[in-house]
Structure formats: structure tokens, C-alpha cells
């Protein structure tokens, strides 16, 4: 590249006279993220070119539905409704897949790779389920598949794990990695709003997945955690081994009782090295309210990484939305552009570790995971009930840290009983809960929420 030409302009603006031809991007999808990506590439074209060393232009885009009024520079883009035409187009250097879902995204990405194109995707479902196959194909073809936007929207957590923390032995990661779920929990807590109403707002704002059960049942967070675990520990992607629980069972009273104990409820993805294997789990979690991550609200995401050399580091930012996600997509496009002239073996490996060095360390069975617990049950308001419950916990070797019997609701003879336990294995807790639920004085299922101190 001719740096003289770059620097000789008196106004220091990109002169567009690089010896290198512009890089042609083929966009698949012009929805929330695709539209944001086009707009950022157009809006910041000059600075992006100064960073990348050459111009980056969206040459072609495939979309069935889009809003022309919300898109910049559309007149310079060749439009088609055939995404396969884009991945086969010999003029396209980088395919940016932003249609989401498993299929035809998988077929499109594999076809793009087969045609020698680099790929940028925000598709966490695709990477979590088919990443091993996709990276193998990319490796064989000498192309890159970049996926920064797949986890935590605009937060550069993939770059941090793969490059910034490359010196470290990573011990654990805990993250709020679903913006929609965090938005719902925050609105429930702060404004007492109903679940369905807040979810509808998250959908209108473009935060939620096409199928919002992915957000509320924890599947989206499990996709993202699967990716983080592979990058942190150098293991193949294993979405099927991720324990997944969403926020649909969290009730406003749990949020309130948790606060009385000094905790916040957050939907957390946790992955940790242990003697039993690698923990891989997403579920609602009580976190002490004094922790920074307990105060991450709304659609914001945060990922806390504990590594041996640097200690804990926390990454915070917008986890969803058009422009924040586009920020990560475009950063990947720039990265790929910079590495176009580099030998493929010298590029940063897809999963942070060299493909031949991935470890076969197993994912721990959920039964072996140890955490503290919050328990809530509805008990008959009579003598001996609490003793029966604590007796069962004591028999199971479960030690109680705090316990409250709440006031019965007016005219009712049943009382909510809430408690915090010390750390115990999931297996022990399951057995104890089964015995508690069998008591005739316990009138509902026991609600259990895991507790993480994150210290
Ligand atoms: N539905 C996702 C979320 C979008 O709410 O976090 C970003 O991945």
C-alpha cells in the first residue's frame, strides 16, 4: 500500500487512491443488524478505509424485506433476493451473513467458503451448533470466518479472549449475555412491569430473537456461552452439553426476596474449569448486589473473565441492537480486510487455540456442579413445618445460611418460606428438593435459583 499517498493529503482525509482495489462486501440480510452494518460502513467509510488500508464497499446485498428509508447508500448496492447469488458472485471478497438461524445460513456460509470467500457472521446459533464444521472447512480453504458480533453485541469480548488475554490461563467466565432477558428482569424489578409487556417492547426495539423463546428460555445465552467456553479453554464447540434454564420461571416475589437478602437476580452464563470437567451452564442466578455485574441493567451485557495473570476483567456494553451489533460486524470486516494479504496459517485461530491443539477435556455433568442456592416454597402455616424442611436439608448435608418465613397473604393459611444455603452439589440439592416436595405441608414446587458470589 502506498502510505505516501495516504499521508500526503493536506486535509489528512483518505484519498481513495490506494494501490489496492476496494474490498467488496456481499451482505446477506438488510434487517436490524444488516441495515446497521450498511449504515456504519457508509457513514464511517473514510475512517474505516484509513484503518483498513483500503476502501470497503457493499457491492451486493441479498434481502427479501427491507426499509429503503432507513438505509444509507442503497443506490450504490446491487440488490437481489437470491442470497446464493451473492455467495457465488466472483466480485465479492467478504460475505457478511446477517440473516440468522441455522438454515439456510449454514449452507450459505459453507458455499461462500467453498468459493474462497471470507465470512463475517453475527449468527451465534450457527457458530454454536455448526462452528466446528464451518471452521474446519474454512481452515481447509485458507479463509477466515469472523464472528465477534455473535457474542455480547458490540462488546469486543471475542477479541479480548482470543488476543488480549492470550497470555493467561483462564479460570472462569460469568456473563450477562442476553440483552432481552436482562431488559425483562430489570423492568420487572424497577418498574414492576409484566413479562409479556416487556418482551413485546424488546421485540419492537429489535433486541429479541426472531423466536423470542430463544431469549427467555436461555437458548440464545447458551449459544453464546458455548462459544466463550471454546475460546477460553480451547475445546470444540459443544452446545448440546450446555445446561440451559431461562428466566420464564422467575417471579417478581423472587426478585423482591433476593433483594432482601442483598442479592440481584441476573440471567448468567457460567463456564469454569473444575476437577470434574468444564462447567457450561446458563440459568437465573443470585449475585451479591455490591458486585459490578449485578448492576448491569437493561439491554446492556457484561462479561466477567477471571484469568490467572491479569486477574478479573470486566467487559461491558450494549449486547443487542442495530448499531452496537453492526459495530462488531464492521470491526470484523476491517480485521479480515487487513489480513487479506497474510498467510492463512498466520491468522488468529478461529477458536483462539491452534486447531490441532484443541483439548478433549469433557464438559462436567450438571449433577456435579456445586453452587449455593436460594430456595422458595409455600408451606402450611403450622408447627413443625420448618423443622421438617431443615431436617431434610440437614440429612443431605446442606447447610442453611439464612432463612425467612414471610407473612401469610391475607386470609391465607400458607406462608412463603425462603432461604439461602451454602454451596452443595446439584445432585444433593435435587435429592433434598424431591423429599421436601413430597411433604404434605409443602404446597407448591420448590423454586430454586443458584447463587454465585463471583469473588
Ligand atoms: N436476542 C439477543 C439478545 C440479541 O437479546 O441479547 C443479541 O445477540
GROMACS .gro file of C-alpha atoms and ligand atoms in nm:
model
  463
    1UNK     CA    1   0.000   0.000   0.000
    2UNK     CA    2   0.124   0.345  -0.081
    3UNK     CA    3   0.146   0.524   0.250
    4UNK     CA    4   0.292   0.833   0.086
    5UNK     CA    5  -0.034   0.885  -0.096
    6UNK     CA    6  -0.223   0.832   0.226
    7UNK     CA    7  -0.029   1.085   0.426
    8UNK     CA    8   0.039   1.349   0.162
    9UNK     CA    9  -0.316   1.481   0.157
   10UNK     CA   10  -0.320   1.819   0.326
   11UNK     CA   11  -0.662   1.757   0.481
   12UNK     CA   12  -0.548   1.415   0.609
   13UNK     CA   13  -0.851   1.251   0.460
   14UNK     CA   14  -0.846   0.920   0.287
   15UNK     CA   15  -0.776   1.000  -0.075
   16UNK     CA   16  -0.910   0.676  -0.218
   17UNK     CA   17  -0.600   0.633  -0.432
   18UNK     CA   18  -0.459   0.326  -0.265
   19UNK     CA   19  -0.290   0.083  -0.499
   20UNK     CA   20  -0.516  -0.185  -0.359
   21UNK     CA   21  -0.860  -0.227  -0.510
   22UNK     CA   22  -1.157  -0.175  -0.280
   23UNK     CA   23  -1.276  -0.478  -0.088
   24UNK     CA   24  -1.621  -0.587  -0.199
   25UNK     CA   25  -1.863  -0.698   0.068
   26UNK     CA   26  -2.171  -0.908  -0.004
   27UNK     CA   27  -2.435  -0.854   0.263
   28UNK     CA   28  -2.685  -1.127   0.340
   29UNK     CA   29  -2.975  -0.958   0.515
   30UNK     CA   30  -3.078  -0.594   0.548
   31UNK     CA   31  -3.277  -0.620   0.869
   32UNK     CA   32  -3.187  -0.476   1.209
   33UNK     CA   33  -2.819  -0.577   1.202
   34UNK     CA   34  -2.774  -0.584   0.822
   35UNK     CA   35  -2.919  -0.235   0.790
   36UNK     CA   36  -2.700  -0.109   1.074
   37UNK     CA   37  -2.394  -0.264   0.909
   38UNK     CA   38  -2.462  -0.093   0.576
   39UNK     CA   39  -2.521   0.238   0.751
   40UNK     CA   40  -2.199   0.218   0.956
   41UNK     CA   41  -1.993   0.117   0.652
   42UNK     CA   42  -2.133   0.411   0.455
   43UNK     CA   43  -2.134   0.665   0.735
   44UNK     CA   44  -1.779   0.592   0.852
   45UNK     CA   45  -1.635   0.494   0.513
   46UNK     CA   46  -1.346   0.739   0.523
   47UNK     CA   47  -1.223   0.642   0.866
   48UNK     CA   48  -1.279   0.275   0.800
   49UNK     CA   49  -1.064   0.298   0.486
   50UNK     CA   50  -0.790   0.477   0.683
   51UNK     CA   51  -0.797   0.193   0.935
   52UNK     CA   52  -0.825  -0.095   0.692
   53UNK     CA   53  -0.573   0.038   0.441
   54UNK     CA   54  -0.821   0.026   0.156
   55UNK     CA   55  -1.181   0.108   0.078
   56UNK     CA   56  -1.455  -0.130   0.185
   57UNK     CA   57  -1.774  -0.114  -0.017
   58UNK     CA   58  -2.101  -0.304  -0.002
   59UNK     CA   59  -2.119  -0.420  -0.360
   60UNK     CA   60  -2.419  -0.650  -0.335
   61UNK     CA   61  -2.689  -0.729  -0.080
   62UNK     CA   62  -2.949  -1.001  -0.062
   63UNK     CA   63  -3.272  -0.924   0.119
   64UNK     CA   64  -3.638  -1.009   0.081
   65UNK     CA   65  -3.768  -0.728   0.301
   66UNK     CA   66  -3.605  -0.400   0.392
   67UNK     CA   67  -3.689  -0.040   0.461
   68UNK     CA   68  -3.513   0.177   0.197
   69UNK     CA   69  -3.575   0.491   0.404
   70UNK     CA   70  -3.365   0.351   0.688
   71UNK     CA   71  -3.068   0.256   0.469
   72UNK     CA   72  -2.778   0.476   0.355
   73UNK     CA   73  -2.608   0.440   0.019
   74UNK     CA   74  -2.854   0.182  -0.109
   75UNK     CA   75  -2.833   0.329  -0.460
   76UNK     CA   76  -2.473   0.205  -0.485
   77UNK     CA   77  -2.561  -0.151  -0.383
   78UNK     CA   78  -2.671  -0.418  -0.626
   79UNK     CA   79  -2.979  -0.575  -0.470
   80UNK     CA   80  -3.103  -0.929  -0.512
   81UNK     CA   81  -3.341  -1.161  -0.330
   82UNK     CA   82  -3.114  -1.458  -0.400
   83UNK     CA   83  -2.858  -1.498  -0.121
   84UNK     CA   84  -2.686  -1.782  -0.308
   85UNK     CA   85  -2.614  -1.543  -0.595
   86UNK     CA   86  -2.411  -1.332  -0.351
   87UNK     CA   87  -2.201  -1.618  -0.214
   88UNK     CA   88  -2.125  -1.731  -0.570
   89UNK     CA   89  -2.052  -1.381  -0.705
   90UNK     CA   90  -1.684  -1.373  -0.814
   91UNK     CA   91  -1.669  -0.997  -0.741
   92UNK     CA   92  -1.740  -1.047  -0.369
   93UNK     CA   93  -1.442  -1.081  -0.131
   94UNK     CA   94  -1.618  -1.097   0.206
   95UNK     CA   95  -1.964  -1.239   0.267
   96UNK     CA   96  -2.139  -1.091   0.571
   97UNK     CA   97  -2.410  -1.329   0.689
   98UNK     CA   98  -2.677  -1.148   0.890
   99UNK     CA   99  -2.989  -1.350   0.820
  100UNK     CA  100  -2.960  -1.557   1.138
  101UNK     CA  101  -3.096  -1.905   1.210
  102UNK     CA  102  -2.947  -2.244   1.127
  103UNK     CA  103  -3.062  -2.291   0.769
  104UNK     CA  104  -3.003  -2.169   0.503
  105UNK     CA  105  -2.731  -1.976   0.693
  106UNK     CA  106  -2.519  -2.293   0.725
  107UNK     CA  107  -2.549  -2.377   0.354
  108UNK     CA  108  -2.475  -2.019   0.253
  109UNK     CA  109  -2.167  -1.993   0.472
  110UNK     CA  110  -2.030  -2.329   0.356
  111UNK     CA  111  -2.090  -2.234  -0.006
  112UNK     CA  112  -1.919  -1.898   0.047
  113UNK     CA  113  -1.617  -2.076   0.198
  114UNK     CA  114  -1.615  -2.325  -0.085
  115UNK     CA  115  -1.600  -2.029  -0.323
  116UNK     CA  116  -1.293  -1.899  -0.138
  117UNK     CA  117  -1.468  -1.610   0.035
  118UNK     CA  118  -1.404  -1.486   0.386
  119UNK     CA  119  -1.712  -1.476   0.603
  120UNK     CA  120  -1.826  -1.244   0.881
  121UNK     CA  121  -2.131  -1.350   1.079
  122UNK     CA  122  -2.330  -1.240   1.382
  123UNK     CA  123  -2.501  -1.578   1.394
  124UNK     CA  124  -2.438  -1.735   1.737
  125UNK     CA  125  -2.678  -2.022   1.674
  126UNK     CA  126  -2.486  -2.114   1.359
  127UNK     CA  127  -2.144  -2.094   1.526
  128UNK     CA  128  -2.251  -2.277   1.843
  129UNK     CA  129  -2.407  -2.566   1.651
  130UNK     CA  130  -2.210  -2.585   1.328
  131UNK     CA  131  -1.893  -2.392   1.411
  132UNK     CA  132  -1.668  -2.699   1.425
  133UNK     CA  133  -1.769  -2.800   1.073
  134UNK     CA  134  -1.753  -2.441   0.943
  135UNK     CA  135  -1.407  -2.370   1.088
  136UNK     CA  136  -1.271  -2.696   0.951
  137UNK     CA  137  -1.397  -2.604   0.604
  138UNK     CA  138  -1.255  -2.251   0.636
  139UNK     CA  139  -0.921  -2.388   0.753
  140UNK     CA  140  -0.900  -2.622   0.456
  141UNK     CA  141  -0.979  -2.339   0.218
  142UNK     CA  142  -0.747  -2.085   0.385
  143UNK     CA  143  -1.024  -1.835   0.459
  144UNK     CA  144  -1.142  -1.669   0.779
  145UNK     CA  145  -1.481  -1.689   0.946
  146UNK     CA  146  -1.511  -1.399   1.191
  147UNK     CA  147  -1.789  -1.385   1.450
  148UNK     CA  148  -1.728  -1.103   1.701
  149UNK     CA  149  -2.092  -0.991   1.681
  150UNK     CA  150  -2.216  -1.337   1.778
  151UNK     CA  151  -2.147  -1.279   2.148
  152UNK     CA  152  -2.246  -0.976   2.357
  153UNK     CA  153  -2.331  -0.748   2.062
  154UNK     CA  154  -2.092  -0.453   2.048
  155UNK     CA  155  -1.856  -0.569   2.326
  156UNK     CA  156  -1.528  -0.694   2.173
  157UNK     CA  157  -1.519  -0.997   2.403
  158UNK     CA  158  -1.403  -1.240   2.135
  159UNK     CA  159  -1.105  -1.025   2.050
  160UNK     CA  160  -1.032  -0.986   2.422
  161UNK     CA  161  -1.036  -1.361   2.484
  162UNK     CA  162  -0.855  -1.458   2.167
  163UNK     CA  163  -0.590  -1.189   2.167
  164UNK     CA  164  -0.590  -0.957   2.467
  165UNK     CA  165  -0.590  -1.240   2.721
  166UNK     CA  166  -0.381  -1.483   2.516
  167UNK     CA  167  -0.110  -1.496   2.784
  168UNK     CA  168  -0.347  -1.624   3.051
  169UNK     CA  169  -0.479  -1.948   3.187
  170UNK     CA  170  -0.849  -1.862   3.204
  171UNK     CA  171  -1.023  -1.993   3.514
  172UNK     CA  172  -1.384  -1.893   3.467
  173UNK     CA  173  -1.621  -1.663   3.282
  174UNK     CA  174  -1.955  -1.534   3.404
  175UNK     CA  175  -2.163  -1.319   3.173
  176UNK     CA  176  -2.492  -1.145   3.123
  177UNK     CA  177  -2.509  -1.229   2.756
  178UNK     CA  178  -2.873  -1.193   2.662
  179UNK     CA  179  -2.987  -0.832   2.642
  180UNK     CA  180  -3.356  -0.915   2.610
  181UNK     CA  181  -3.356  -1.128   2.925
  182UNK     CA  182  -3.166  -0.863   3.118
  183UNK     CA  183  -3.407  -0.596   2.996
  184UNK     CA  184  -3.705  -0.803   3.116
  185UNK     CA  185  -3.554  -0.875   3.460
  186UNK     CA  186  -3.459  -0.508   3.505
  187UNK     CA  187  -3.804  -0.378   3.412
  188UNK     CA  188  -3.970  -0.636   3.640
  189UNK     CA  189  -3.752  -0.524   3.930
  190UNK     CA  190  -3.751  -0.148   3.877
  191UNK     CA  191  -4.100  -0.087   3.745
  192UNK     CA  192  -4.296  -0.399   3.838
  193UNK     CA  193  -4.381  -0.449   3.470
  194UNK     CA  194  -4.523  -0.776   3.340
  195UNK     CA  195  -4.313  -1.026   3.150
  196UNK     CA  196  -4.516  -1.026   2.826
  197UNK     CA  197  -4.534  -0.647   2.803
  198UNK     CA  198  -4.157  -0.600   2.840
  199UNK     CA  199  -4.083  -0.879   2.594
  200UNK     CA  200  -4.307  -0.709   2.336
  201UNK     CA  201  -4.108  -0.388   2.385
  202UNK     CA  202  -3.778  -0.574   2.342
  203UNK     CA  203  -3.912  -0.718   2.016
  204UNK     CA  204  -4.018  -0.374   1.892
  205UNK     CA  205  -3.672  -0.237   1.972
  206UNK     CA  206  -3.508  -0.513   1.767
  207UNK     CA  207  -3.336  -0.679   2.066
  208UNK     CA  208  -3.522  -1.010   2.071
  209UNK     CA  209  -3.456  -1.311   1.851
  210UNK     CA  210  -3.694  -1.395   1.566
  211UNK     CA  211  -3.822  -1.666   1.802
  212UNK     CA  212  -3.817  -1.491   2.143
  213UNK     CA  213  -3.829  -1.821   2.331
  214UNK     CA  214  -3.456  -1.833   2.245
  215UNK     CA  215  -3.415  -1.529   2.470
  216UNK     CA  216  -3.649  -1.620   2.756
  217UNK     CA  217  -3.561  -1.989   2.773
  218UNK     CA  218  -3.185  -1.925   2.776
  219UNK     CA  219  -3.106  -2.084   2.437
  220UNK     CA  220  -2.952  -1.765   2.296
  221UNK     CA  221  -2.731  -1.728   2.605
  222UNK     CA  222  -2.635  -2.097   2.577
  223UNK     CA  223  -2.525  -2.042   2.216
  224UNK     CA  224  -2.305  -1.753   2.326
  225UNK     CA  225  -2.165  -1.929   2.632
  226UNK     CA  226  -2.074  -2.231   2.420
  227UNK     CA  227  -1.863  -2.000   2.204
  228UNK     CA  228  -1.700  -1.827   2.501
  229UNK     CA  229  -1.609  -2.160   2.663
  230UNK     CA  230  -1.437  -2.284   2.347
  231UNK     CA  231  -1.235  -1.963   2.318
  232UNK     CA  232  -1.142  -1.963   2.686
  233UNK     CA  233  -1.047  -2.327   2.725
  234UNK     CA  234  -0.958  -2.439   2.373
  235UNK     CA  235  -1.229  -2.705   2.345
  236UNK     CA  236  -1.452  -2.783   2.047
  237UNK     CA  237  -1.795  -2.619   2.044
  238UNK     CA  238  -2.039  -2.836   2.242
  239UNK     CA  239  -2.375  -2.663   2.257
  240UNK     CA  240  -2.556  -2.991   2.330
  241UNK     CA  241  -2.371  -3.020   2.663
  242UNK     CA  242  -2.474  -2.677   2.789
  243UNK     CA  243  -2.719  -2.682   3.081
  244UNK     CA  244  -2.989  -2.433   2.986
  245UNK     CA  245  -3.252  -2.269   3.202
  246UNK     CA  246  -3.429  -1.941   3.114
  247UNK     CA  247  -3.599  -1.663   3.307
  248UNK     CA  248  -3.960  -1.762   3.246
  249UNK     CA  249  -3.996  -1.916   3.593
  250UNK     CA  250  -3.853  -1.616   3.782
  251UNK     CA  251  -4.134  -1.447   3.973
  252UNK     CA  252  -4.149  -1.087   4.097
  253UNK     CA  253  -4.152  -1.218   4.456
  254UNK     CA  254  -3.816  -1.392   4.397
  255UNK     CA  255  -3.669  -1.063   4.275
  256UNK     CA  256  -3.801  -0.895   4.592
  257UNK     CA  257  -3.683  -1.166   4.834
  258UNK     CA  258  -3.341  -1.176   4.668
  259UNK     CA  259  -3.308  -0.801   4.728
  260UNK     CA  260  -3.396  -0.852   5.094
  261UNK     CA  261  -3.105  -1.095   5.120
  262UNK     CA  262  -2.877  -0.839   4.947
  263UNK     CA  263  -2.875  -1.000   4.601
  264UNK     CA  264  -2.989  -0.925   4.246
  265UNK     CA  265  -3.123  -1.189   4.009
  266UNK     CA  266  -2.945  -1.195   3.674
  267UNK     CA  267  -2.955  -1.447   3.393
  268UNK     CA  268  -2.596  -1.564   3.385
  269UNK     CA  269  -2.386  -1.785   3.163
  270UNK     CA  270  -2.111  -1.951   3.364
  271UNK     CA  271  -1.822  -2.160   3.238
  272UNK     CA  272  -1.545  -2.276   3.469
  273UNK     CA  273  -1.260  -2.526   3.482
  274UNK     CA  274  -1.306  -2.778   3.763
  275UNK     CA  275  -1.169  -3.118   3.858
  276UNK     CA  276  -1.492  -3.270   3.720
  277UNK     CA  277  -1.451  -3.105   3.380
  278UNK     CA  278  -1.564  -2.776   3.235
  279UNK     CA  279  -1.885  -2.633   3.371
  280UNK     CA  280  -2.112  -2.498   3.099
  281UNK     CA  281  -2.442  -2.361   3.228
  282UNK     CA  282  -2.689  -2.077   3.184
  283UNK     CA  283  -2.956  -2.005   3.443
  284UNK     CA  284  -3.101  -1.728   3.659
  285UNK     CA  285  -2.852  -1.651   3.934
  286UNK     CA  286  -2.845  -1.454   4.257
  287UNK     CA  287  -2.540  -1.226   4.264
  288UNK     CA  288  -2.442  -1.008   4.561
  289UNK     CA  289  -2.573  -0.660   4.481
  290UNK     CA  290  -2.234  -0.500   4.551
  291UNK     CA  291  -2.076  -0.674   4.251
  292UNK     CA  292  -2.043  -0.450   3.945
  293UNK     CA  293  -2.200  -0.714   3.724
  294UNK     CA  294  -2.510  -0.725   3.947
  295UNK     CA  295  -2.568  -0.362   3.846
  296UNK     CA  296  -2.565  -0.420   3.473
  297UNK     CA  297  -2.918  -0.331   3.372
  298UNK     CA  298  -3.149  -0.303   3.076
  299UNK     CA  299  -3.027  -0.436   2.744
  300UNK     CA  300  -2.664  -0.400   2.849
  301UNK     CA  301  -2.440  -0.707   2.862
  302UNK     CA  302  -2.130  -0.770   3.071
  303UNK     CA  303  -1.875  -1.048   3.074
  304UNK     CA  304  -1.652  -1.107   3.374
  305UNK     CA  305  -1.340  -1.310   3.300
  306UNK     CA  306  -1.115  -1.449   3.573
  307UNK     CA  307  -0.768  -1.530   3.441
  308UNK     CA  308  -0.453  -1.625   3.629
  309UNK     CA  309  -0.215  -1.347   3.525
  310UNK     CA  310  -0.438  -1.045   3.481
  311UNK     CA  311  -0.694  -1.137   3.748
  312UNK     CA  312  -1.058  -1.042   3.693
  313UNK     CA  313  -1.150  -0.819   3.398
  314UNK     CA  314  -1.499  -0.695   3.316
  315UNK     CA  315  -1.629  -0.608   2.969
  316UNK     CA  316  -1.948  -0.401   2.950
  317UNK     CA  317  -2.160  -0.257   2.672
  318UNK     CA  318  -2.467  -0.285   2.455
  319UNK     CA  319  -2.542  -0.650   2.394
  320UNK     CA  320  -2.803  -0.610   2.122
  321UNK     CA  321  -2.944  -0.358   1.880
  322UNK     CA  322  -2.872  -0.242   1.529
  323UNK     CA  323  -2.567  -0.015   1.560
  324UNK     CA  324  -2.390  -0.185   1.854
  325UNK     CA  325  -2.404  -0.518   1.673
  326UNK     CA  326  -2.303  -0.351   1.346
  327UNK     CA  327  -2.001  -0.208   1.529
  328UNK     CA  328  -1.875  -0.562   1.592
  329UNK     CA  329  -1.961  -0.681   1.241
  330UNK     CA  330  -1.775  -0.394   1.078
  331UNK     CA  331  -1.474  -0.441   1.308
  332UNK     CA  332  -1.455  -0.799   1.180
  333UNK     CA  333  -1.481  -0.682   0.819
  334UNK     CA  334  -1.188  -0.446   0.884
  335UNK     CA  335  -0.987  -0.722   1.053
  336UNK     CA  336  -1.046  -0.958   0.764
  337UNK     CA  337  -0.953  -0.684   0.516
  338UNK     CA  338  -0.625  -0.620   0.697
  339UNK     CA  339  -0.539  -0.989   0.690
  340UNK     CA  340  -0.623  -1.048   0.323
  341UNK     CA  341  -0.259  -1.040   0.225
  342UNK     CA  342  -0.145  -1.258   0.517
  343UNK     CA  343  -0.072  -1.632   0.503
  344UNK     CA  344  -0.375  -1.813   0.639
  345UNK     CA  345  -0.159  -2.008   0.889
  346UNK     CA  346  -0.051  -1.681   1.048
  347UNK     CA  347  -0.402  -1.556   1.120
  348UNK     CA  348  -0.551  -1.571   1.469
  349UNK     CA  349  -0.707  -1.919   1.503
  350UNK     CA  350  -1.087  -1.930   1.493
  351UNK     CA  351  -1.118  -2.079   1.842
  352UNK     CA  352  -0.816  -1.896   1.990
  353UNK     CA  353  -0.605  -2.214   2.008
  354UNK     CA  354  -0.440  -2.380   1.709
  355UNK     CA  355  -0.690  -2.629   1.561
  356UNK     CA  356  -0.452  -2.920   1.626
  357UNK     CA  357  -0.424  -2.814   1.992
  358UNK     CA  358  -0.791  -2.825   2.088
  359UNK     CA  359  -0.835  -3.022   2.409
  360UNK     CA  360  -1.075  -3.310   2.470
  361UNK     CA  361  -1.143  -3.203   2.828
  362UNK     CA  362  -1.501  -3.305   2.900
  363UNK     CA  363  -1.793  -3.086   2.999
  364UNK     CA  364  -1.891  -3.153   3.362
  365UNK     CA  365  -2.226  -3.319   3.432
  366UNK     CA  366  -2.470  -3.070   3.587
  367UNK     CA  367  -2.517  -3.309   3.883
  368UNK     CA  368  -2.152  -3.249   3.978
  369UNK     CA  369  -2.175  -2.869   3.969
  370UNK     CA  370  -2.156  -2.708   4.312
  371UNK     CA  371  -2.324  -2.377   4.395
  372UNK     CA  372  -2.508  -2.214   4.681
  373UNK     CA  373  -2.888  -2.192   4.642
  374UNK     CA  374  -3.185  -1.969   4.703
  375UNK     CA  375  -3.495  -2.179   4.778
  376UNK     CA  376  -3.857  -2.066   4.797
  377UNK     CA  377  -4.155  -2.280   4.886
  378UNK     CA  378  -4.507  -2.231   5.012
  379UNK     CA  379  -4.566  -2.411   5.341
  380UNK     CA  380  -4.867  -2.475   5.563
  381UNK     CA  381  -4.861  -2.224   5.847
  382UNK     CA  382  -4.834  -2.470   6.135
  383UNK     CA  383  -4.587  -2.602   6.390
  384UNK     CA  384  -4.313  -2.839   6.278
  385UNK     CA  385  -4.311  -2.745   5.909
  386UNK     CA  386  -3.985  -2.554   5.918
  387UNK     CA  387  -3.825  -2.828   6.129
  388UNK     CA  388  -3.924  -3.089   5.870
  389UNK     CA  389  -3.770  -2.887   5.587
  390UNK     CA  390  -3.449  -2.805   5.771
  391UNK     CA  391  -3.427  -3.167   5.884
  392UNK     CA  392  -3.428  -3.288   5.523
  393UNK     CA  393  -3.161  -3.033   5.428
  394UNK     CA  394  -2.953  -3.130   5.732
  395UNK     CA  395  -2.979  -3.502   5.642
  396UNK     CA  396  -2.849  -3.417   5.294
  397UNK     CA  397  -2.553  -3.228   5.441
  398UNK     CA  398  -2.690  -2.894   5.320
  399UNK     CA  399  -2.613  -2.607   5.548
  400UNK     CA  400  -2.851  -2.309   5.566
  401UNK     CA  401  -2.701  -1.960   5.556
  402UNK     CA  402  -3.019  -1.755   5.606
  403UNK     CA  403  -3.390  -1.824   5.628
  404UNK     CA  404  -3.706  -1.612   5.641
  405UNK     CA  405  -4.065  -1.711   5.694
  406UNK     CA  406  -4.273  -1.441   5.524
  407UNK     CA  407  -4.610  -1.311   5.639
  408UNK     CA  408  -4.903  -1.515   5.508
  409UNK     CA  409  -5.109  -1.331   5.249
  410UNK     CA  410  -5.433  -1.201   5.398
  411UNK     CA  411  -5.687  -1.474   5.471
  412UNK     CA  412  -5.443  -1.749   5.374
  413UNK     CA  413  -5.306  -2.025   5.592
  414UNK     CA  414  -4.993  -2.076   5.385
  415UNK     CA  415  -4.664  -1.890   5.413
  416UNK     CA  416  -4.374  -1.838   5.176
  417UNK     CA  417  -4.053  -1.981   5.318
  418UNK     CA  418  -3.731  -1.854   5.163
  419UNK     CA  419  -3.372  -1.949   5.240
  420UNK     CA  420  -3.013  -1.933   5.122
  421UNK     CA  421  -2.792  -2.240   5.151
  422UNK     CA  422  -2.418  -2.286   5.147
  423UNK     CA  423  -2.254  -2.450   4.848
  424UNK     CA  424  -2.366  -2.802   4.765
  425UNK     CA  425  -2.373  -3.027   4.460
  426UNK     CA  426  -2.670  -3.020   4.226
  427UNK     CA  427  -2.714  -3.392   4.291
  428UNK     CA  428  -2.751  -3.340   4.667
  429UNK     CA  429  -2.987  -3.048   4.617
  430UNK     CA  430  -3.206  -3.238   4.369
  431UNK     CA  431  -3.246  -3.525   4.615
  432UNK     CA  432  -3.332  -3.288   4.902
  433UNK     CA  433  -3.586  -3.094   4.692
  434UNK     CA  434  -3.755  -3.418   4.593
  435UNK     CA  435  -3.800  -3.507   4.961
  436UNK     CA  436  -3.920  -3.157   5.053
  437UNK     CA  437  -4.177  -3.155   4.773
  438UNK     CA  438  -4.310  -3.488   4.900
  439UNK     CA  439  -4.400  -3.334   5.240
  440UNK     CA  440  -4.778  -3.284   5.271
  441UNK     CA  441  -4.714  -2.948   5.438
  442UNK     CA  442  -4.534  -2.811   5.129
  443UNK     CA  443  -4.799  -2.687   4.891
  444UNK     CA  444  -4.604  -2.587   4.579
  445UNK     CA  445  -4.300  -2.693   4.389
  446UNK     CA  446  -3.977  -2.562   4.537
  447UNK     CA  447  -3.832  -2.271   4.339
  448UNK     CA  448  -3.455  -2.298   4.328
  449UNK     CA  449  -3.218  -2.032   4.198
  450UNK     CA  450  -2.843  -2.084   4.205
  451UNK     CA  451  -2.622  -1.830   4.382
  452UNK     CA  452  -2.279  -1.715   4.260
  453UNK     CA  453  -2.058  -1.487   4.468
  454UNK     CA  454  -1.813  -1.422   4.180
  455UNK     CA  455  -1.529  -1.329   4.410
  456LIG     N1  456  -3.157  -1.152   2.123
  456LIG     C1  457  -3.023  -1.120   2.157
  456LIG     C2  458  -3.021  -1.052   2.291
  456LIG     C3  459  -2.965  -1.033   2.051
  456LIG     O1  460  -3.125  -1.006   2.336
  456LIG     O2  461  -2.916  -1.045   2.354
  456LIG     C4  462  -2.815  -1.015   2.060
  456LIG     O3  463  -2.749  -1.136   2.042
   0.00000   0.00000   0.00000
